[in-house]
CSV table of N, CA, C and O in Angstrom, one decimal:
chain,number,residue,atom,x,y,z
A,1,MET,N,-40.0,44.0,-110.2
A,1,MET,CA,-41.0,42.9,-109.8
A,1,MET,C,-41.2,43.0,-108.7
A,1,MET,O,-40.9,43.5,-107.7
A,2,GLY,N,-42.4,42.4,-108.0
A,2,GLY,CA,-42.9,42.4,-106.2
A,2,GLY,C,-42.5,41.3,-105.4
A,2,GLY,O,-41.9,40.2,-106.4
A,3,LYS,N,-42.3,41.5,-104.3
A,3,LYS,CA,-42.0,40.4,-103.6
A,3,LYS,C,-42.4,38.9,-104.0
A,3,LYS,O,-41.6,38.0,-103.8
A,4,MET,N,-43.6,39.1,-104.0
A,4,MET,CA,-44.5,37.4,-104.3
A,4,MET,C,-43.4,37.0,-105.9
A,4,MET,O,-43.5,35.8,-105.6
A,5,SER,N,-43.4,37.4,-106.9
A,5,SER,CA,-43.1,37.3,-107.9
A,5,SER,C,-41.4,37.1,-107.8
A,5,SER,O,-41.2,35.8,-108.4
A,6,ASN,N,-40.8,37.3,-106.9
A,6,ASN,CA,-39.3,37.2,-106.4
A,6,ASN,C,-39.2,35.8,-105.6
A,6,ASN,O,-38.5,35.0,-106.1
A,7,GLU,N,-40.5,35.2,-104.7
A,7,GLU,CA,-40.3,34.8,-104.1
A,7,GLU,C,-40.5,33.0,-105.0
A,7,GLU,O,-39.6,31.9,-104.3
A,8,PHE,N,-41.8,33.4,-105.6
A,8,PHE,CA,-41.8,32.2,-106.2
A,8,PHE,C,-41.5,32.0,-107.7
A,8,PHE,O,-41.7,31.5,-108.1
A,9,LYS,N,-40.6,33.2,-107.8
A,9,LYS,CA,-40.0,32.5,-109.5
A,9,LYS,C,-39.4,31.0,-109.5
A,9,LYS,O,-38.6,30.4,-108.8
A,10,ILE,N,-39.6,30.6,-110.9
A,10,ILE,CA,-39.5,29.2,-111.6
A,10,ILE,C,-38.1,29.8,-112.1
A,10,ILE,O,-37.9,30.4,-113.4
A,11,ASP,N,-37.2,29.3,-111.8
A,11,ASP,CA,-35.5,29.6,-112.5
A,11,ASP,C,-35.5,28.6,-114.0
A,11,ASP,O,-35.1,28.9,-114.8
A,12,THR,N,-36.1,27.3,-114.0
A,12,THR,CA,-36.0,26.5,-114.5
A,12,THR,C,-37.2,26.5,-115.3
A,12,THR,O,-37.4,25.4,-116.1
A,13,LEU,N,-38.4,27.4,-115.6
A,13,LEU,CA,-39.3,27.2,-116.0
A,13,LEU,C,-39.2,26.9,-117.5
A,13,LEU,O,-40.1,25.7,-118.3
A,14,GLU,N,-38.3,27.3,-118.3
A,14,GLU,CA,-37.9,27.5,-119.8
A,14,GLU,C,-38.2,25.4,-119.8
A,14,GLU,O,-37.7,25.0,-121.0
A,15,GLU,N,-36.5,25.2,-119.2
A,15,GLU,CA,-36.4,23.7,-119.1
A,15,GLU,C,-37.6,22.7,-118.8
A,15,GLU,O,-37.7,21.8,-119.5
A,16,LEU,N,-38.7,23.4,-118.4
A,16,LEU,CA,-39.5,22.3,-117.8
A,16,LEU,C,-41.2,22.5,-118.6
A,16,LEU,O,-42.0,22.1,-118.4
A,17,THR,N,-40.7,23.5,-120.0
A,17,THR,CA,-41.8,23.6,-121.1
A,17,THR,C,-41.4,23.4,-122.0
A,17,THR,O,-40.5,23.3,-122.5
A,18,THR,N,-42.5,22.6,-122.6
A,18,THR,CA,-42.9,21.7,-123.7
A,18,THR,C,-43.4,22.5,-124.8
A,18,THR,O,-44.6,22.7,-124.2
A,19,GLN,N,-43.3,22.5,-125.7
A,19,GLN,CA,-43.7,23.7,-126.6
A,19,GLN,C,-44.7,22.4,-127.8
A,19,GLN,O,-43.7,21.6,-128.3
A,20,ILE,N,-45.6,22.6,-127.8
A,20,ILE,CA,-46.4,21.7,-129.1
A,20,ILE,C,-47.4,22.4,-129.7
A,20,ILE,O,-47.8,23.8,-129.2
A,21,ASP,N,-48.0,22.0,-130.9
A,21,ASP,CA,-48.8,22.6,-131.4
A,21,ASP,C,-50.5,22.0,-131.5
A,21,ASP,O,-50.3,21.1,-130.4
A,22,LEU,N,-51.1,22.4,-131.9
A,22,LEU,CA,-52.3,21.5,-131.8
A,22,LEU,C,-52.8,19.9,-131.8
A,22,LEU,O,-53.2,19.2,-131.7
A,23,ASP,N,-51.7,19.7,-133.2
A,23,ASP,CA,-51.8,18.3,-133.4
A,23,ASP,C,-51.1,17.3,-132.4
A,23,ASP,O,-51.2,15.9,-131.9
A,24,GLY,N,-50.4,18.1,-131.6
A,24,GLY,CA,-49.7,17.4,-130.2
A,24,GLY,C,-50.8,17.0,-128.8
A,24,GLY,O,-49.6,16.6,-128.4
A,25,ILE,N,-52.0,17.6,-129.1
A,25,ILE,CA,-52.4,17.8,-127.7
A,25,ILE,C,-53.0,16.2,-127.5
A,25,ILE,O,-52.9,16.1,-126.4
A,26,LYS,N,-53.2,15.5,-128.4
A,26,LYS,CA,-53.5,14.2,-128.3
A,26,LYS,C,-52.8,13.1,-127.5
A,26,LYS,O,-52.7,12.5,-126.3
A,27,GLU,N,-51.4,13.5,-127.9
A,27,GLU,CA,-50.1,12.6,-127.2
A,27,GLU,C,-49.6,13.3,-126.2
A,27,GLU,O,-49.3,12.5,-125.4
A,28,ALA,N,-49.9,14.9,-125.4
A,28,ALA,CA,-50.0,15.1,-124.8
A,28,ALA,C,-50.2,14.5,-123.9
A,28,ALA,O,-50.6,14.4,-122.1
A,29,LEU,N,-52.1,15.1,-124.0
A,29,LEU,CA,-52.6,14.4,-123.2
A,29,LEU,C,-52.7,13.2,-122.8
A,29,LEU,O,-52.6,12.9,-121.6
A,30,ASN,N,-52.8,11.9,-123.3
A,30,ASN,CA,-52.0,10.5,-123.6
A,30,ASN,C,-51.0,11.0,-121.9
A,30,ASN,O,-50.8,9.7,-121.1
A,31,SER,N,-49.7,11.6,-122.6
A,31,SER,CA,-48.6,11.3,-121.8
A,31,SER,C,-49.5,11.8,-120.3
A,31,SER,O,-49.0,11.3,-118.9
A,32,LEU,N,-50.3,13.3,-120.1
A,32,LEU,CA,-50.7,13.3,-119.2
A,32,LEU,C,-51.4,12.1,-118.1
A,32,LEU,O,-51.1,12.0,-116.8
A,33,LEU,N,-52.7,11.4,-118.8
A,33,LEU,CA,-53.3,10.7,-117.8
A,33,LEU,C,-52.1,9.1,-117.6
A,33,LEU,O,-52.8,9.2,-116.9
A,34,ALA,N,-51.0,9.1,-118.3
A,34,ALA,CA,-50.6,7.9,-118.0
A,34,ALA,C,-49.2,8.7,-116.7
A,34,ALA,O,-48.5,7.3,-116.5
A,35,GLY,N,-49.3,9.6,-116.4
A,35,GLY,CA,-48.6,9.6,-115.7
A,35,GLY,C,-47.1,10.4,-115.9
A,35,GLY,O,-46.2,10.2,-114.7
A,36,LYS,N,-47.1,10.5,-117.2
A,36,LYS,CA,-45.1,10.3,-117.7
A,36,LYS,C,-45.2,12.0,-118.2
A,36,LYS,O,-44.0,12.0,-118.0
A,37,ALA,N,-46.1,13.0,-118.0
A,37,ALA,CA,-45.6,14.1,-118.3
A,37,ALA,C,-44.8,14.9,-117.3
A,37,ALA,O,-45.0,14.7,-115.7
A,38,VAL,N,-44.0,15.6,-117.7
A,38,VAL,CA,-42.9,16.4,-116.2
A,38,VAL,C,-43.1,18.1,-116.8
A,38,VAL,O,-42.8,18.3,-118.1
A,39,GLY,N,-43.6,19.0,-116.1
A,39,GLY,CA,-43.6,20.6,-116.4
A,39,GLY,C,-44.9,20.8,-116.9
A,39,GLY,O,-45.8,20.2,-116.5
A,40,ARG,N,-44.8,22.0,-117.9
A,40,ARG,CA,-45.7,22.4,-118.2
A,40,ARG,C,-45.8,22.7,-120.0
A,40,ARG,O,-44.5,22.3,-120.9
A,41,TYR,N,-47.1,22.1,-120.7
A,41,TYR,CA,-47.1,22.4,-122.3
A,41,TYR,C,-47.4,23.5,-122.5
A,41,TYR,O,-48.7,24.3,-121.8
A,42,LEU,N,-46.9,24.0,-123.4
A,42,LEU,CA,-47.3,25.6,-124.3
A,42,LEU,C,-48.0,25.2,-125.7
A,42,LEU,O,-47.2,24.4,-126.0
A,43,VAL,N,-49.2,25.1,-125.9
A,43,VAL,CA,-49.4,25.2,-127.3
A,43,VAL,C,-49.4,26.2,-128.4
A,43,VAL,O,-49.9,27.2,-127.9
A,44,LYS,N,-49.2,25.9,-128.9
A,44,LYS,CA,-48.7,27.1,-129.9
A,44,LYS,C,-49.6,27.0,-131.3
A,44,LYS,O,-50.3,26.2,-131.9
A,45,ILE,N,-50.7,28.0,-131.4
A,45,ILE,CA,-51.7,28.1,-132.0
A,45,ILE,C,-51.9,28.5,-133.4
A,45,ILE,O,-52.6,27.8,-133.9
A,46,SER,N,-51.1,29.5,-133.8
A,46,SER,CA,-50.6,29.7,-134.9
A,46,SER,C,-49.4,29.0,-135.6
A,46,SER,O,-48.5,27.9,-135.2
């Protein structure tokens, strides 16, 4: 890994990631718009 990838590595990325499927997008969007979302959403396509 390069210097940048080490400096800005997020050690808790897995803890901050919520995996959702396509059916969960509407609920995730509502959570984002309400300011209640924390972290990142990973949308599982298959």
